[in-house]
Every structure is written in C-alpha cells, then in structure tokens.
Amino acid sequence: MIIAIDGPAAAGKSTSAKLLAERLNFLYLDTGAMYRCIALSVLEHKIDIYDELSLKDFISSFKLELKTVEGSPDFLVNGSSVSKKIRTTSISKKVSEISAIPAIREYMVSLQRSFAKNSNCVVEGRDIGTVVFPEAEIKFFIIASVEVRAQRRKLELQNMGEKISLKKLRQDIKARDKYDSERSHSPLKKAINAIQIDTTKMNINEQVNHMISHVNLKKIGKNNK
C-alpha cells in the first residue's frame, strides 16, 4: 500500500507522515528532504542548474541513499549524512527553484519510485498523489494557516540554533507557496481524490489519529470486496 501525503511547507506533513509510518510499520519516505539533499549538493558544488551539460554531469555523479538510524531516516549524499545540514534557512530559500528544474524532478521521481518499490510506504511531498504515485491507495492533502506554519517553522529552526522573525517566516512561506503552486513542472496541487486535512487547530496526535481512521476504513473496504 502507498499512502501519499501532499501539502505546502510547514503544514505538518513530515512529522505526521513519520508517525503514521511508525504506527503502521510502513517505510517512511520524505521526498521534500530528498530535494533538499540535491539542493544542498547543487549549492555546495556551485552548479549552474540552467546549464544543461553541467546539470547532466552533476546528476550522473549524484548518489542519494536512505538509511534508518535508531528508528529515524537518514539521508546520505555520496556517502555522507546530510540530514541536519538540509534543514537550514539557506536550503529552504533555494529548494523550490532547484526542485522546479524538469531534469532534476525527473531524476528524483525515478529515485522516489525505486525507494518505495515493493514496499508498504508513506510518501510525503508536494506532487506525490498527482505525479509520483497517482495510483496511491490513499491520498492526503495537508494544509494549515500561514501563521501556524510560520510558528512551527520558527520552533524547528530554534531547535537547530537558528533565529528568524515570524514576519520573515510568513513572507518566506507565502513566497514559497506561490512558487510551488505556479511552477510549470509538477506544481503543488490537491489530487482530485485526496482527503484534505486542515491541521491549523490540530496537535500531532490528532492529525495522525485522523489519518489512521481513514486508513482503517480503506482496509475494511478492501477486505469486504
């Protein structure tokens, strides 16, 4: 079974997807983190993403691995763990532009499908239910108010030692929403058959329990066929 979870930045996708996967004993795949990995590598190697030859050479040498360390996913780029480095503000500012490049998205979609192949998997991102796994058995689209998302992002950054104002975070989130939803290649949008969940007034346990209830209903429906 593939469970697809899409939605804008800081809506609660990653945390709820991880906990959902744990409770179901499914593989958890954070595709947003995967794009952050390639964005980090692009920035570190100063790749011109609009130069087709440079980009092709870069992609051919880029190796991304997913491992589980003490129950948590750990991404390795060319053998080195980058799971902490990819969460910085500098990566957040560039990841939308970099992930919008068609060659990068095509490569990453292929990689995402290979990671989830033959697995029960919770996959979260922005185009999972529409592009990566359009046939997913269950699709969720997670939303939340800009204010709540900014507060969540601020807390996440504080835990990493970064300080940034709520005003700036609100501006960044609005800008990223606009960019992600208006890009020409695989834009952020709700799949027709996705279940929308507004997490503005939900805590994380309420989010996961709500999703579990839908999963259980789906399982009951399959068993009755």
PDB file of C-alpha atoms in Angstrom:
ATOM      1  CA  MET A   1       0.000   0.000   0.000  1.00  0.00           C
ATOM      2  CA  ILE A   2       1.178   3.515  -0.861  1.00  0.00           C
ATOM      3  CA  ILE A   3      -0.121   6.411   1.252  1.00  0.00           C
ATOM      4  CA  ALA A   4       0.557   9.771  -0.427  1.00  0.00           C
ATOM      5  CA  ILE A   5       0.725  12.936   1.683  1.00  0.00           C
ATOM      6  CA  ASP A   6       0.992  16.308  -0.053  1.00  0.00           C
ATOM      7  CA  GLY A   7       0.713  19.907   1.046  1.00  0.00           C
ATOM      8  CA  PRO A   8       2.555  23.219   1.408  1.00  0.00           C
ATOM      9  CA  ALA A   9       5.625  23.865   3.550  1.00  0.00           C
ATOM     10  CA  ALA A  10       5.314  23.545   7.349  1.00  0.00           C
ATOM     11  CA  ALA A  11       1.743  22.226   7.236  1.00  0.00           C
ATOM     12  CA  GLY A  12       2.703  19.238   9.372  1.00  0.00           C
ATOM     13  CA  LYS A  13       3.355  16.678   6.635  1.00  0.00           C
ATOM     14  CA  SER A  14       6.745  15.377   7.726  1.00  0.00           C
ATOM     15  CA  THR A  15       6.003  14.818  11.398  1.00  0.00           C
ATOM     16  CA  SER A  16       2.585  13.261  10.813  1.00  0.00           C
ATOM     17  CA  ALA A  17       3.891  11.116   7.937  1.00  0.00           C
ATOM     18  CA  LYS A  18       6.743   9.792  10.053  1.00  0.00           C
ATOM     19  CA  LEU A  19       4.454   8.925  12.978  1.00  0.00           C
ATOM     20  CA  LEU A  20       1.860   7.409  10.649  1.00  0.00           C
ATOM     21  CA  ALA A  21       4.535   5.193   9.103  1.00  0.00           C
ATOM     22  CA  GLU A  22       5.729   4.122  12.557  1.00  0.00           C
ATOM     23  CA  ARG A  23       2.227   3.183  13.706  1.00  0.00           C
ATOM     24  CA  LEU A  24       1.525   1.244  10.508  1.00  0.00           C
ATOM     25  CA  ASN A  25       5.046  -0.246  10.363  1.00  0.00           C
ATOM     26  CA  PHE A  26       5.438   1.214   6.846  1.00  0.00           C
ATOM     27  CA  LEU A  27       8.518   2.685   5.187  1.00  0.00           C
ATOM     28  CA  TYR A  28       8.593   6.490   5.538  1.00  0.00           C
ATOM     29  CA  LEU A  29       9.817   8.490   2.540  1.00  0.00           C
ATOM     30  CA  ASP A  30      10.268  12.256   2.855  1.00  0.00           C
ATOM     31  CA  THR A  31      10.612  13.455  -0.744  1.00  0.00           C
ATOM     32  CA  GLY A  32      10.958  17.069   0.373  1.00  0.00           C
ATOM     33  CA  ALA A  33      14.111  16.046   2.222  1.00  0.00           C
ATOM     34  CA  MET A  34      15.332  14.358  -0.953  1.00  0.00           C
ATOM     35  CA  TYR A  35      15.001  17.638  -2.856  1.00  0.00           C
ATOM     36  CA  ARG A  36      16.777  19.407  -0.018  1.00  0.00           C
ATOM     37  CA  CYS A  37      19.638  16.918  -0.416  1.00  0.00           C
ATOM     38  CA  ILE A  38      20.100  17.696  -4.072  1.00  0.00           C
ATOM     39  CA  ALA A  39      19.695  21.439  -3.390  1.00  0.00           C
ATOM     40  CA  LEU A  40      22.456  21.244  -0.781  1.00  0.00           C
ATOM     41  CA  SER A  41      24.755  19.477  -3.234  1.00  0.00           C
ATOM     42  CA  VAL A  42      23.959  21.982  -6.009  1.00  0.00           C
ATOM     43  CA  LEU A  43      24.857  24.885  -3.722  1.00  0.00           C
ATOM     44  CA  GLU A  44      27.996  23.256  -2.335  1.00  0.00           C
ATOM     45  CA  HIS A  45      29.311  22.461  -5.816  1.00  0.00           C
ATOM     46  CA  LYS A  46      28.117  25.788  -7.300  1.00  0.00           C
ATOM     47  CA  ILE A  47      26.258  24.042 -10.134  1.00  0.00           C
ATOM     48  CA  ASP A  48      24.574  26.198 -12.762  1.00  0.00           C
ATOM     49  CA  ILE A  49      21.180  24.484 -12.868  1.00  0.00           C
ATOM     50  CA  TYR A  50      20.312  26.282 -16.106  1.00  0.00           C
ATOM     51  CA  ASP A  51      23.363  24.861 -17.935  1.00  0.00           C
ATOM     52  CA  GLU A  52      22.128  21.538 -19.349  1.00  0.00           C
ATOM     53  CA  LEU A  53      25.567  19.929 -19.696  1.00  0.00           C
ATOM     54  CA  SER A  54      26.699  20.932 -16.206  1.00  0.00           C
ATOM     55  CA  LEU A  55      23.419  19.734 -14.744  1.00  0.00           C
ATOM     56  CA  LYS A  56      23.586  16.416 -16.604  1.00  0.00           C
ATOM     57  CA  ASP A  57      27.145  15.780 -15.355  1.00  0.00           C
ATOM     58  CA  PHE A  58      26.108  16.704 -11.823  1.00  0.00           C
ATOM     59  CA  ILE A  59      23.084  14.366 -11.797  1.00  0.00           C
ATOM     60  CA  SER A  60      25.155  11.490 -13.149  1.00  0.00           C
ATOM     61  CA  SER A  61      27.549  11.772 -10.199  1.00  0.00           C
ATOM     62  CA  PHE A  62      24.922  12.477  -7.522  1.00  0.00           C
ATOM     63  CA  LYS A  63      24.240   9.473  -5.284  1.00  0.00           C
ATOM     64  CA  LEU A  64      21.498   9.556  -2.669  1.00  0.00           C
ATOM     65  CA  GLU A  65      20.941   6.791  -0.116  1.00  0.00           C
ATOM     66  CA  LEU A  66      18.294   6.355   2.556  1.00  0.00           C
ATOM     67  CA  LYS A  67      19.133   4.540   5.766  1.00  0.00           C
ATOM     68  CA  THR A  68      17.383   4.125   9.109  1.00  0.00           C
ATOM     69  CA  VAL A  69      19.389   5.133  12.176  1.00  0.00           C
ATOM     70  CA  GLU A  70      17.820   4.499  15.598  1.00  0.00           C
ATOM     71  CA  GLY A  71      14.385   4.429  14.020  1.00  0.00           C
ATOM     72  CA  SER A  72      14.795   7.694  12.092  1.00  0.00           C
ATOM     73  CA  PRO A  73      15.504   8.147   8.368  1.00  0.00           C
ATOM     74  CA  ASP A  74      18.984   9.360   7.481  1.00  0.00           C
ATOM     75  CA  PHE A  75      19.914  10.646   4.024  1.00  0.00           C
ATOM     76  CA  LEU A  76      23.425  10.210   2.694  1.00  0.00           C
ATOM     77  CA  VAL A  77      24.760  12.144  -0.298  1.00  0.00           C
ATOM     78  CA  ASN A  78      27.723  10.413  -1.895  1.00  0.00           C
ATOM     79  CA  GLY A  79      28.264   8.503   1.352  1.00  0.00           C
ATOM     80  CA  SER A  80      27.975  11.399   3.840  1.00  0.00           C
ATOM     81  CA  SER A  81      24.995  12.041   6.135  1.00  0.00           C
ATOM     82  CA  VAL A  82      23.322  15.389   5.395  1.00  0.00           C
ATOM     83  CA  SER A  83      20.076  15.078   7.381  1.00  0.00           C
ATOM     84  CA  LYS A  84      20.925  18.036   9.651  1.00  0.00           C
ATOM     85  CA  LYS A  85      22.542  20.251   7.028  1.00  0.00           C
ATOM     86  CA  ILE A  86      19.490  20.191   4.727  1.00  0.00           C
ATOM     87  CA  ARG A  87      17.167  21.871   7.261  1.00  0.00           C
ATOM     88  CA  THR A  88      18.825  25.293   7.267  1.00  0.00           C
ATOM     89  CA  THR A  89      17.182  28.507   6.074  1.00  0.00           C
ATOM     90  CA  SER A  90      19.632  28.827   3.171  1.00  0.00           C
ATOM     91  CA  ILE A  91      18.446  25.492   1.759  1.00  0.00           C
ATOM     92  CA  SER A  92      14.783  26.397   2.334  1.00  0.00           C
ATOM     93  CA  LYS A  93      15.240  29.535   0.237  1.00  0.00           C
ATOM     94  CA  LYS A  94      16.708  27.682  -2.757  1.00  0.00           C
ATOM     95  CA  VAL A  95      14.985  24.304  -2.756  1.00  0.00           C
ATOM     96  CA  SER A  96      11.843  25.424  -4.644  1.00  0.00           C
ATOM     97  CA  GLU A  97      13.856  26.916  -7.525  1.00  0.00           C
ATOM     98  CA  ILE A  98      16.164  23.912  -7.761  1.00  0.00           C
ATOM     99  CA  SER A  99      13.392  21.327  -7.456  1.00  0.00           C
ATOM    100  CA  ALA A 100      11.411  23.024 -10.246  1.00  0.00           C
ATOM    101  CA  ILE A 101      14.051  22.111 -12.854  1.00  0.00           C
ATOM    102  CA  PRO A 102      12.499  19.344 -15.037  1.00  0.00           C
ATOM    103  CA  ALA A 103      15.702  17.251 -15.289  1.00  0.00           C
ATOM    104  CA  ILE A 104      16.050  17.237 -11.512  1.00  0.00           C
ATOM    105  CA  ARG A 105      12.399  16.337 -10.938  1.00  0.00           C
ATOM    106  CA  GLU A 106      12.524  13.506 -13.484  1.00  0.00           C
ATOM    107  CA  TYR A 107      15.610  12.051 -11.825  1.00  0.00           C
ATOM    108  CA  MET A 108      14.158  12.403  -8.338  1.00  0.00           C
ATOM    109  CA  VAL A 109      10.765  10.907  -9.252  1.00  0.00           C
ATOM    110  CA  SER A 110      12.564   7.851 -10.633  1.00  0.00           C
ATOM    111  CA  LEU A 111      14.565   7.599  -7.411  1.00  0.00           C
ATOM    112  CA  GLN A 112      11.467   8.011  -5.232  1.00  0.00           C
ATOM    113  CA  ARG A 113       9.676   5.220  -7.074  1.00  0.00           C
ATOM    114  CA  SER A 114      12.691   2.946  -6.697  1.00  0.00           C
ATOM    115  CA  PHE A 115      12.870   3.612  -2.935  1.00  0.00           C
ATOM    116  CA  ALA A 116       9.185   2.743  -2.499  1.00  0.00           C
ATOM    117  CA  LYS A 117       9.148  -0.209  -4.899  1.00  0.00           C
ATOM    118  CA  ASN A 118       7.510  -3.337  -3.474  1.00  0.00           C
ATOM    119  CA  SER A 119       7.001  -1.673  -0.077  1.00  0.00           C
ATOM    120  CA  ASN A 120       4.185  -0.520   2.127  1.00  0.00           C
ATOM    121  CA  CYS A 121       5.122   3.122   2.209  1.00  0.00           C
ATOM    122  CA  VAL A 122       4.057   6.541   3.491  1.00  0.00           C
ATOM    123  CA  VAL A 123       5.377   9.077   0.988  1.00  0.00           C
ATOM    124  CA  GLU A 124       5.150  12.822   1.555  1.00  0.00           C
ATOM    125  CA  GLY A 125       5.929  15.809  -0.623  1.00  0.00           C
ATOM    126  CA  ARG A 126       4.141  18.172  -2.991  1.00  0.00           C
ATOM    127  CA  ASP A 127       3.351  16.097  -6.084  1.00  0.00           C
ATOM    128  CA  ILE A 128       3.080  12.570  -4.674  1.00  0.00           C
ATOM    129  CA  GLY A 129      -0.614  11.997  -5.279  1.00  0.00           C
ATOM    130  CA  THR A 130      -0.616  13.795  -8.623  1.00  0.00           C
ATOM    131  CA  VAL A 131       2.679  12.777 -10.279  1.00  0.00           C
ATOM    132  CA  VAL A 132       4.875  10.350  -8.346  1.00  0.00           C
ATOM    133  CA  PHE A 133       2.211   7.869  -7.215  1.00  0.00           C
ATOM    134  CA  PRO A 134      -1.060   8.858  -8.909  1.00  0.00           C
ATOM    135  CA  GLU A 135      -2.423   5.355  -8.192  1.00  0.00           C
ATOM    136  CA  ALA A 136      -1.726   5.538  -4.429  1.00  0.00           C
ATOM    137  CA  GLU A 137      -4.452   3.778  -2.447  1.00  0.00           C
ATOM    138  CA  ILE A 138      -4.850   6.684  -0.027  1.00  0.00           C
ATOM    139  CA  LYS A 139      -4.040  10.358  -0.615  1.00  0.00           C
ATOM    140  CA  PHE A 140      -3.994  13.126   1.978  1.00  0.00           C
ATOM    141  CA  PHE A 141      -3.576  16.852   1.336  1.00  0.00           C
ATOM    142  CA  ILE A 142      -2.422  18.645   4.492  1.00  0.00           C
ATOM    143  CA  ILE A 143      -2.990  22.374   4.947  1.00  0.00           C
ATOM    144  CA  ALA A 144      -2.677  24.914   7.778  1.00  0.00           C
ATOM    145  CA  SER A 145      -2.825  28.682   8.176  1.00  0.00           C
ATOM    146  CA  VAL A 146       0.268  30.704   7.265  1.00  0.00           C
ATOM    147  CA  GLU A 147       0.523  31.970  10.855  1.00  0.00           C
ATOM    148  CA  VAL A 148       0.569  28.488  12.370  1.00  0.00           C
ATOM    149  CA  ARG A 149       3.006  27.231   9.739  1.00  0.00           C
ATOM    150  CA  ALA A 150       5.352  30.147  10.456  1.00  0.00           C
ATOM    151  CA  GLN A 151       5.230  29.378  14.187  1.00  0.00           C
ATOM    152  CA  ARG A 152       6.025  25.708  13.541  1.00  0.00           C
ATOM    153  CA  ARG A 153       8.915  26.613  11.277  1.00  0.00           C
ATOM    154  CA  LYS A 154      10.268  29.094  13.842  1.00  0.00           C
ATOM    155  CA  LEU A 155      10.278  26.397  16.525  1.00  0.00           C
ATOM    156  CA  GLU A 156      12.018  23.950  14.193  1.00  0.00           C
ATOM    157  CA  LEU A 157      14.734  26.499  13.412  1.00  0.00           C
ATOM    158  CA  GLN A 158      15.157  27.446  17.071  1.00  0.00           C
ATOM    159  CA  ASN A 159      15.792  23.793  17.878  1.00  0.00           C
ATOM    160  CA  MET A 160      18.628  23.908  15.340  1.00  0.00           C
ATOM    161  CA  GLY A 161      20.054  27.121  16.783  1.00  0.00           C
ATOM    162  CA  GLU A 162      18.728  29.465  14.062  1.00  0.00           C
ATOM    163  CA  LYS A 163      16.814  32.638  14.825  1.00  0.00           C
ATOM    164  CA  ILE A 164      14.449  34.303  12.362  1.00  0.00           C
ATOM    165  CA  SER A 165      11.422  36.544  12.900  1.00  0.00           C
ATOM    166  CA  LEU A 166       7.841  35.358  12.430  1.00  0.00           C
ATOM    167  CA  LYS A 167       7.294  38.198   9.965  1.00  0.00           C
ATOM    168  CA  LYS A 168      10.141  36.991   7.755  1.00  0.00           C
ATOM    169  CA  LEU A 169       8.957  33.382   8.006  1.00  0.00           C
ATOM    170  CA  ARG A 170       5.426  34.402   6.992  1.00  0.00           C
ATOM    171  CA  GLN A 171       6.840  36.195   3.950  1.00  0.00           C
ATOM    172  CA  ASP A 172       9.033  33.220   3.029  1.00  0.00           C
ATOM    173  CA  ILE A 173       6.160  30.745   3.359  1.00  0.00           C
ATOM    174  CA  LYS A 174       3.817  32.853   1.214  1.00  0.00           C
ATOM    175  CA  ALA A 175       6.508  33.235  -1.437  1.00  0.00           C
ATOM    176  CA  ARG A 176       7.224  29.519  -1.460  1.00  0.00           C
ATOM    177  CA  ASP A 177       3.518  28.658  -1.699  1.00  0.00           C
ATOM    178  CA  LYS A 178       3.197  30.917  -4.727  1.00  0.00           C
ATOM    179  CA  TYR A 179       6.305  29.493  -6.392  1.00  0.00           C
ATOM    180  CA  ASP A 180       5.405  25.853  -5.734  1.00  0.00           C
ATOM    181  CA  SER A 181       1.793  26.162  -6.884  1.00  0.00           C
ATOM    182  CA  GLU A 182       2.563  28.207 -10.018  1.00  0.00           C
ATOM    183  CA  ARG A 183       5.596  26.361 -11.378  1.00  0.00           C
ATOM    184  CA  SER A 184       5.038  24.754 -14.775  1.00  0.00           C
ATOM    185  CA  HIS A 185       6.500  21.331 -13.899  1.00  0.00           C
ATOM    186  CA  SER A 186       4.684  19.249 -11.243  1.00  0.00           C
ATOM    187  CA  PRO A 187       3.074  22.144  -9.361  1.00  0.00           C
ATOM    188  CA  LEU A 188       1.737  21.776  -5.839  1.00  0.00           C
ATOM    189  CA  LYS A 189      -1.969  20.945  -6.066  1.00  0.00           C
ATOM    190  CA  LYS A 190      -4.524  18.737  -4.386  1.00  0.00           C
ATOM    191  CA  ALA A 191      -5.252  15.464  -6.184  1.00  0.00           C
ATOM    192  CA  ILE A 192      -8.912  15.101  -7.141  1.00  0.00           C
ATOM    193  CA  ASN A 193      -9.367  12.093  -4.839  1.00  0.00           C
ATOM    194  CA  ALA A 194      -7.232  13.364  -1.935  1.00  0.00           C
ATOM    195  CA  ILE A 195      -8.601  13.777   1.578  1.00  0.00           C
ATOM    196  CA  GLN A 196      -7.904  17.326   2.764  1.00  0.00           C
ATOM    197  CA  ILE A 197      -6.942  17.809   6.415  1.00  0.00           C
ATOM    198  CA  ASP A 198      -6.609  21.267   7.973  1.00  0.00           C
ATOM    199  CA  THR A 199      -4.090  20.939  10.819  1.00  0.00           C
ATOM    200  CA  THR A 200      -4.324  24.568  11.992  1.00  0.00           C
ATOM    201  CA  LYS A 201      -6.105  23.607  15.214  1.00  0.00           C
ATOM    202  CA  MET A 202      -4.854  20.022  15.470  1.00  0.00           C
ATOM    203  CA  ASN A 203      -1.991  18.685  17.530  1.00  0.00           C
ATOM    204  CA  ILE A 204       0.185  15.989  16.036  1.00  0.00           C
ATOM    205  CA  ASN A 205      -1.627  13.083  17.703  1.00  0.00           C
ATOM    206  CA  GLU A 206      -4.975  14.346  16.408  1.00  0.00           C
ATOM    207  CA  GLN A 207      -3.541  14.567  12.894  1.00  0.00           C
ATOM    208  CA  VAL A 208      -2.190  11.028  12.958  1.00  0.00           C
ATOM    209  CA  ASN A 209      -5.308   9.545  14.559  1.00  0.00           C
ATOM    210  CA  HIS A 210      -7.454  11.209  11.897  1.00  0.00           C
ATOM    211  CA  MET A 211      -5.286   9.711   9.156  1.00  0.00           C
ATOM    212  CA  ILE A 212      -5.272   6.286  10.817  1.00  0.00           C
ATOM    213  CA  SER A 213      -9.071   6.282  10.834  1.00  0.00           C
ATOM    214  CA  HIS A 214      -9.115   6.811   7.059  1.00  0.00           C
ATOM    215  CA  VAL A 215      -6.505   4.076   6.555  1.00  0.00           C
ATOM    216  CA  ASN A 216      -8.564   1.646   8.628  1.00  0.00           C
ATOM    217  CA  LEU A 217     -11.698   2.457   6.649  1.00  0.00           C
ATOM    218  CA  LYS A 218      -9.771   1.807   3.436  1.00  0.00           C
ATOM    219  CA  LYS A 219      -8.548  -1.542   4.759  1.00  0.00           C
ATOM    220  CA  ILE A 220     -12.089  -2.535   5.766  1.00  0.00           C
ATOM    221  CA  GLY A 221     -13.343  -1.574   2.313  1.00  0.00           C
ATOM    222  CA  LYS A 222     -10.656  -3.701   0.629  1.00  0.00           C
ATOM    223  CA  ASN A 223     -11.404  -6.689   2.862  1.00  0.00           C
ATOM    224  CA  ASN A 224     -15.117  -6.504   2.060  1.00  0.00           C
ATOM    225  CA  LYS A 225     -14.571  -6.635  -1.681  1.00  0.00           C
TER     226      LYS A 225
END
